[in-house]
Backbone as a ProteinNet text record, in pm:
[ID]
protein_1_A
[PRIMARY]
XXXXXXXXXXXXXXXXXXXXXXXXXXXXXXXXXXXXXXXXXXXXXXXXXXXXXXXXXXXXXXXXXXXXXXXXXXXXXXXXXXXXXXXXXXXXXXXXXXXXXXXXXXXXXXXXXXXXXXXXXXXXXXXXXXXXXXXXXXXXXX
[TERTIARY]
259	217	271.8	190.3	236.2	332.7	402.5	507.6	452.1	332.8	274.7	242.8	190.9	161.3	289.9	390.8	521.7	578.9	571.5	624.7	545.7	413.2	329.3	355.4	373.6	397.2	534	624.9	762	786.6	685.4	703	726	798.5	828.2	703.8	617.6	500.8	385	324.4	212.7	98.2	65	-46	-23.3	100.4	129	127.7	174.7	171	26.8	-54.6	-194	-280.1	-273.3	-358	-310.7	-180.5	-127.5	-166.4	-204.9	-242.5	-393.1	-467.5	-613.2	-669.1	-769.1	-849.4	-985.4	-1037.4	-1168.1	-1271.2	-1372.6	-1484.2	-1610.2	-1656.8	-1775.4	-1776.4	-1842.3	-1855.1	-1747.6	-1713.5	-1624.9	-1478.8	-1404.8	-1262.2	-1185.9	-1105.7	-1024	-879.4	-788.9	-649.6	-621	-524.7	-486.4	-440.4	-370.1	-321	-437.3	-535.4	-654.3	-722.2	-733.5	-796.9	-719.2	-586	-503.7	-520.4	-521	-536	-675.2	-776.7	-913.8	-929.4	-870.8	-878.5	-808.9	-692.6	-620.5	-700.5	-763.8	-844.8	-964.5	-1029.8	-1145.4	-1105.5	-981.8	-932	-865.8	-869.5	-802.9	-654.4	-593.6	-451	-373.1	-361.4	-297.6	-147.3	-88.1	55.5	82.2	-5.2	10.3	-7.4	-105	-126.9	-3.5	48.7	168.5	286.2	296.8	404	389.9	266.4	240.1	273.2	229.1	256.5	406.7	475.5	621.4	690.6	644.1	702.8	679.8	560.8	532.1	620.2	640.8	723.2	870.7	922.7	1067.2	1113.5	1039.1	1082.5	1043.9	941.8	892.3	905.5	831.6	823.5	958	1046	1177.7	1286.1	1250.3	1347.7	1417.3	1540.4	1609.9	1635	1684.1	1724.4	1621.7	1501.2	1399.5	1269.5	1253.4	1129.8	1004.8	1017.7	900.9	856.6	951.9	918.5	851.5	900.6	837.4	693.3	671.6	535.2	446.5	497.7	422.3	393.9	492.2	472.3	365.9	364.2	262.4	123.2	112.7	-15.8	-57.6	39	11.1	-32.1	33.6	-5.1	-146.6	-180.7	-317	-418.3	-386.5	-477.1	-493.9	-384.9	-392.5	-477.4	-462.5	-541.3	-689.6	-721.9	-861.4	-917.9	-838.5	-883.9	-902.4	-819.5	-829.5	-950.7	-995.6	-1111.3	-1083.6	-1171.4	-1155.7	-1037.2	-992.6	-877.8	-745.5	-748	-625.6	-559	-636.2	-580.7	-470.8	-483.6	-384.6	-248.9	-249.4	-126.9	-78.1	-146.7	-108.2	34.1	80	216.3	322	284.4	377	351.6	227.1	189.6	223.8	199.6	214.9	360.2	459.4	596.7	656.4	641.4	698.5	628.3	498.2	425.4	475	490.9	541.1	683.4	765.7	903.1	904.4	805.8	799.8	753.4	700.1	663.3	786.8	903.1	1028.3	1110.9	1056.8	1131.6	1166.9	1277.8	1318.1	1234.1	1174.8	1092.1	949.9	901.9	768.6	658	675.8	573.3	559.7	672.1	668.4	594.4	621.9	551.4	401.5	365.9	224.9	157.5	221.1	163	157.9	252.5	249.7	125.7	96.3	-23.6	-150.7	-155.6	-272.9	-291.7	-183.2	-190.9	-234	-177.5	-214.8	-362.4	-413	-555.6	-639.3	-604.8	-680.5	-668.1	-550.1	-529.6	-611.4	-606.3	-680.4	-831.6	-875.5	-1017.7	-1068.6	-988	-1027.7	-1009.1	-899.7	-866.7	-956	-1015.2	-1103.9	-1035.5	-1092.3	-1039.3	-907	-875.7	-750.7	-627.8	-643	-529.2	-490.4	-579.5	-550.9	-431.1	-396.8	-276.6	-151.1	-158.1	-44.1	-62.2	-158.6	-191.1	-70	5.6	119.9	224.7	256.5	355.4	306.2	178.1	121.4	120.2	80.2	75.8	216.6	316.6	454.2	503.6	470.7	514.4	449.8	322.9	252.8	300.3	349.3	389.7	533.5	607	748.4	758.3
-92.9	39.3	137.9	234.3	329.1	431.8	501.3	595	711.3	760	872.4	833.6	712.9	664.3	646.6	591.1	570.9	704.3	803.9	936.9	1001.1	988	1049.3	986.5	855.8	788.7	822	866.7	893.4	1041.1	1125.4	1268.8	1303.4	1413.7	1458.3	1508.1	1577	1638.6	1539.7	1537.2	1446.5	1472.7	1599.4	1632.4	1578.1	1583.2	1529.5	1378	1316.5	1170.6	1122.1	1185.1	1143.5	1200.9	1331.4	1398.7	1382.3	1367.3	1350.9	1220.4	1125.7	994.5	977.7	1088.3	1077.1	1095.6	1015.8	1034	1081.7	1183.4	1232.5	1201.5	1125.5	1092.2	1141.9	1260	1319.1	1299.2	1198.4	1177.3	1081.3	983.1	876.1	918.3	902.1	933.5	805.8	760.3	640.9	674.4	615.5	636.4	559.9	609	539.8	398.8	385.8	254.3	160.3	210	129	86.1	179.3	149.3	42.8	53.3	-46.1	-183.8	-189.6	-318.1	-375.1	-292.2	-340.3	-391.2	-318.9	-363.1	-497.6	-513.1	-640.5	-751.8	-720.5	-819.2	-861.2	-764.3	-795.1	-879.4	-859.8	-937.2	-1067.2	-1097.2	-1215.5	-1219.1	-1101.7	-1089.7	-1085.9	-1201.4	-1209.8	-1184	-1211.8	-1185.5	-1035	-957.1	-810.2	-757.3	-811.3	-768.3	-800.4	-920.1	-960	-868.4	-829.8	-739.3	-601.8	-551.9	-422.7	-428.9	-535	-550.2	-561.5	-640.1	-652.7	-518.4	-441.9	-310.3	-216.9	-218.4	-134.4	-172.9	-301.7	-348.5	-316.2	-354	-343.2	-201.8	-132.5	0.5	111.2	87.6	193.9	161.2	61.7	35.8	-0.8	-64.3	-100	-3.4	116	216.8	273	230.5	257.5	406.2	478.2	617.3	718.3	675	764.9	752.9	832.3	821.9	856.5	947.1	983.2	865.2	788.7	669.5	565.6	548.9	454.1	495.4	625.5	674.7	643.7	669.8	640.6	492.6	409.7	265.4	217.7	274.8	237.7	278.9	399.4	446	354.8	318.8	232.1	92.5	35.5	-97.7	-97.2	8.7	19.8	34.1	116.9	135.7	5.6	-67.6	-195.2	-294.5	-294.7	-385.2	-353.8	-226.2	-184.5	-226.8	-209.8	-248	-398.9	-475.8	-621.7	-676.1	-605.4	-651.9	-786	-881.6	-1012	-1091.1	-1055.2	-1123.5	-1084.7	-990.1	-944.4	-1058.1	-1156.2	-1268.2	-1339.6	-1344.4	-1410.3	-1339.2	-1209.8	-1129.1	-1080.7	-1117.8	-1069.4	-1108.5	-1223.6	-1267	-1173.9	-1096.7	-999.4	-858.1	-827.2	-691.5	-661.5	-755.6	-730.2	-706.9	-788.4	-767.4	-629.3	-566.7	-432.3	-328	-345.9	-252.3	-267.9	-391.1	-415.6	-363.2	-375	-324.6	-173.3	-105.3	40.7	85.9	-4.2	30.3	66.8	15.2	40	151.9	225.1	329.4	443.9	510.9	624.2	748.5	756.6	871.6	851.7	947.6	937.8	933.5	1003.9	1003	865.3	799.1	664	570.8	583.2	500.5	529.8	657	696.2	633	645.5	588.2	436.5	375.1	229.8	190.5	264.9	237.1	257.3	366.7	396.2	288.3	248.4	145.7	12.2	-23.8	-151.8	-152.6	-39.5	-29.7	-57.4	7.8	-9.6	-151.5	-209.4	-347.3	-443.4	-425.5	-512.8	-498.7	-377.6	-352.3	-432.1	-440.8	-512.6	-663.4	-702.8	-845.2	-917.9	-844.4	-899.2	-1013.1	-1130.7	-1241.6	-1296.1	-1273.9	-1325.1	-1262.2	-1142.1	-1071.8	-1137.3	-1217.7	-1282.8	-1377.3	-1423	-1505.4	-1428.9	-1296.6	-1210.5	-1137.6	-1181.4	-1111.1	-1095.8	-1201.6	-1194.8	-1094.1	-1096.9	-1003.3	-858.2	-838.1	-702.9	-653.9	-739.4	-703.5	-668.6	-750	-722.8	-589.7	-562.5	-436.7	-315.8	-328.7	-217.3	-191.7	-295.2	-281.7	-234.2	-220	-176.8	-29.7
-1300.7	-1259.8	-1361.8	-1400.5	-1502.4	-1443.3	-1531.6	-1490.1	-1407.2	-1440.2	-1365.7	-1221.7	-1202.7	-1067.1	-989.1	-1054.9	-991.5	-945.2	-1031	-998.6	-884	-888.2	-784.1	-647	-642.1	-514.5	-456.3	-540.7	-498	-466.5	-479.6	-460.2	-313.2	-289.5	-152.9	-80	-150.4	-87.8	-76.4	41.2	67.1	-29.8	-52.3	-140.8	-281.1	-327.4	-459.9	-460.1	-348.8	-341.1	-340.2	-259	-243.9	-356.5	-374.4	-472.9	-615.4	-633.8	-768.2	-830.5	-750.3	-801.9	-809.8	-807.8	-809.9	-949.6	-980.3	-1100.1	-1052.7	-1114.1	-1071.6	-1178.7	-1141	-1226.9	-1157.6	-1192.2	-1131.2	-979.9	-931.4	-787.5	-736.9	-817	-774.7	-785.5	-677.3	-676.9	-643.8	-738.2	-717.4	-750.8	-681.4	-717.2	-845.1	-920.1	-1042.3	-1011	-902.1	-862.8	-833.1	-760.3	-731.5	-860.3	-954.2	-1081.8	-1157.2	-1157.3	-1226.2	-1163.8	-1031.3	-962.6	-987.2	-981	-1005.7	-1148.3	-1244.2	-1383.9	-1401.3	-1338.6	-1347.9	-1279.7	-1169.1	-1097.4	-1181.2	-1244.8	-1330.1	-1450.2	-1497.1	-1611.1	-1567.5	-1437.6	-1380.6	-1415.6	-1420.4	-1451.6	-1319.7	-1256.1	-1124.5	-1131.5	-1246.2	-1262.7	-1257.3	-1317.7	-1314.9	-1172.2	-1100.3	-961.8	-877.9	-896.6	-822.2	-854.9	-980	-1023.4	-957.2	-949.1	-885.7	-736.9	-669.8	-526.8	-502	-584.7	-571.6	-590.7	-689.2	-714.9	-596.7	-540.1	-423.2	-305	-287	-174.6	-196.2	-310.2	-334.4	-368.4	-454.6	-499.4	-402.7	-321	-234.5	-86	-39.4	104.5	166.2	90	141	94.7	46.3	2.6	126.9	149.7	275.4	301	203.2	225.8	174.8	149.3	95.4	173.9	279.3	357.8	277	180.5	98.8	14.1	-35.4	-113.5	-24.1	97.9	190.2	218.3	239.4	261.9	141.9	23.1	-99.4	-114.4	-79.5	-86.6	9.2	128.3	226.9	180.6	127.2	72.6	-42.7	-126.8	-240.5	-199.9	-98.3	-52	5.2	77.2	131.1	17.2	-82.3	-196.7	-274.7	-294.3	-365.4	-286.8	-155.3	-71.2	-80.1	-77.7	-89.1	-224.2	-330.3	-463.5	-476.2	-408.6	-416.4	-342.5	-241.2	-166.1	-100.6	-119.9	-56.6	-112.6	-231.6	-292.5	-226.4	-134.2	-68.6	8.4	52.5	130.1	53.1	-78.1	-163.6	-159.6	-127.3	-133.6	3.2	110.3	242.9	280.3	235.6	269	210.1	107	49.4	101.2	134.9	174	319.7	409.5	552.8	596.2	554.4	604.2	581.5	462.3	449.2	536.5	557.6	643.4	787.5	831.2	966.8	983.1	880.2	886.7	905.3	849.4	861.4	1000	1081.1	1218.2	1300.8	1262.4	1335.3	1274.1	1179.6	1110.2	1205.2	1176.3	1260.6	1233.5	1115.6	1078.3	1131.6	1210.3	1271.4	1166	1054.7	950.4	887.5	867.6	810.1	905.6	1035.1	1133.2	1131.7	1119.3	1112.7	991	873.5	751.7	759.2	828.5	847.1	927.4	1033.4	1114.8	1032.9	958.7	876.6	769.7	707.1	603.2	660.4	774.7	836.6	873.3	921.1	952.4	827.8	715.6	591.9	537.7	549	503.2	588.8	720.3	811.1	792.1	763.5	741.7	621.3	517.5	397.2	414.6	479.7	492.4	591.7	682.2	786.7	861.3	864.3	942.9	892.9	767.3	710.4	775.5	828.1	890.1	1022.8	1079	1207.3	1200	1081.1	1064.6	1105.2	1098.1	1128.5	1261.3	1341.1	1464.8	1556.2	1576.6	1668.4	1620.7	1490.9	1437.5	1446.5	1418.5	1424.7	1569.6	1660.9	1801.7	1851.4	1815.2	1855.3	1800	1672.9	1610.9	1677.4	1714.1	1777.9	1920.4	1985.3	2125.5	2144.3	2039.1	2052.1	2075.9
[MASK]
++++++++++++++++++++++++++++++++++++++++++++++++++++++++++++++++++++++++++++++++++++++++++++++++++++++++++++++++++++++++++++++++++++++++++++++

């Protein structure tokens, strides 16, 4: 992930986290992160995708004392999942646990973004997400 995307995902303000990571091409609006993941997917560079997902999980979603970073990580994991499309099944074992961990966060915004991210991930993963049904159901019921 490039430095500008990293900085945008880590910003305190939601507009900068979300809007700061946008590329505008006439009609089409894609996040820089989505573009990077799609480019790596098109090039069959699975090592780069794995590196991006690991970075989103470790540097952002599991950032203990930084709720803004967790929010950015959740947005990033959802964007990466959308960019991966059907290939997301290969990475669900890394993407789902940090999102589920954020369901128990003390910050209400982090919990909200966790729900939103899980929705977007599940929407893309379709039937593959059913492997995690019990964990997701338990997290939602707490």
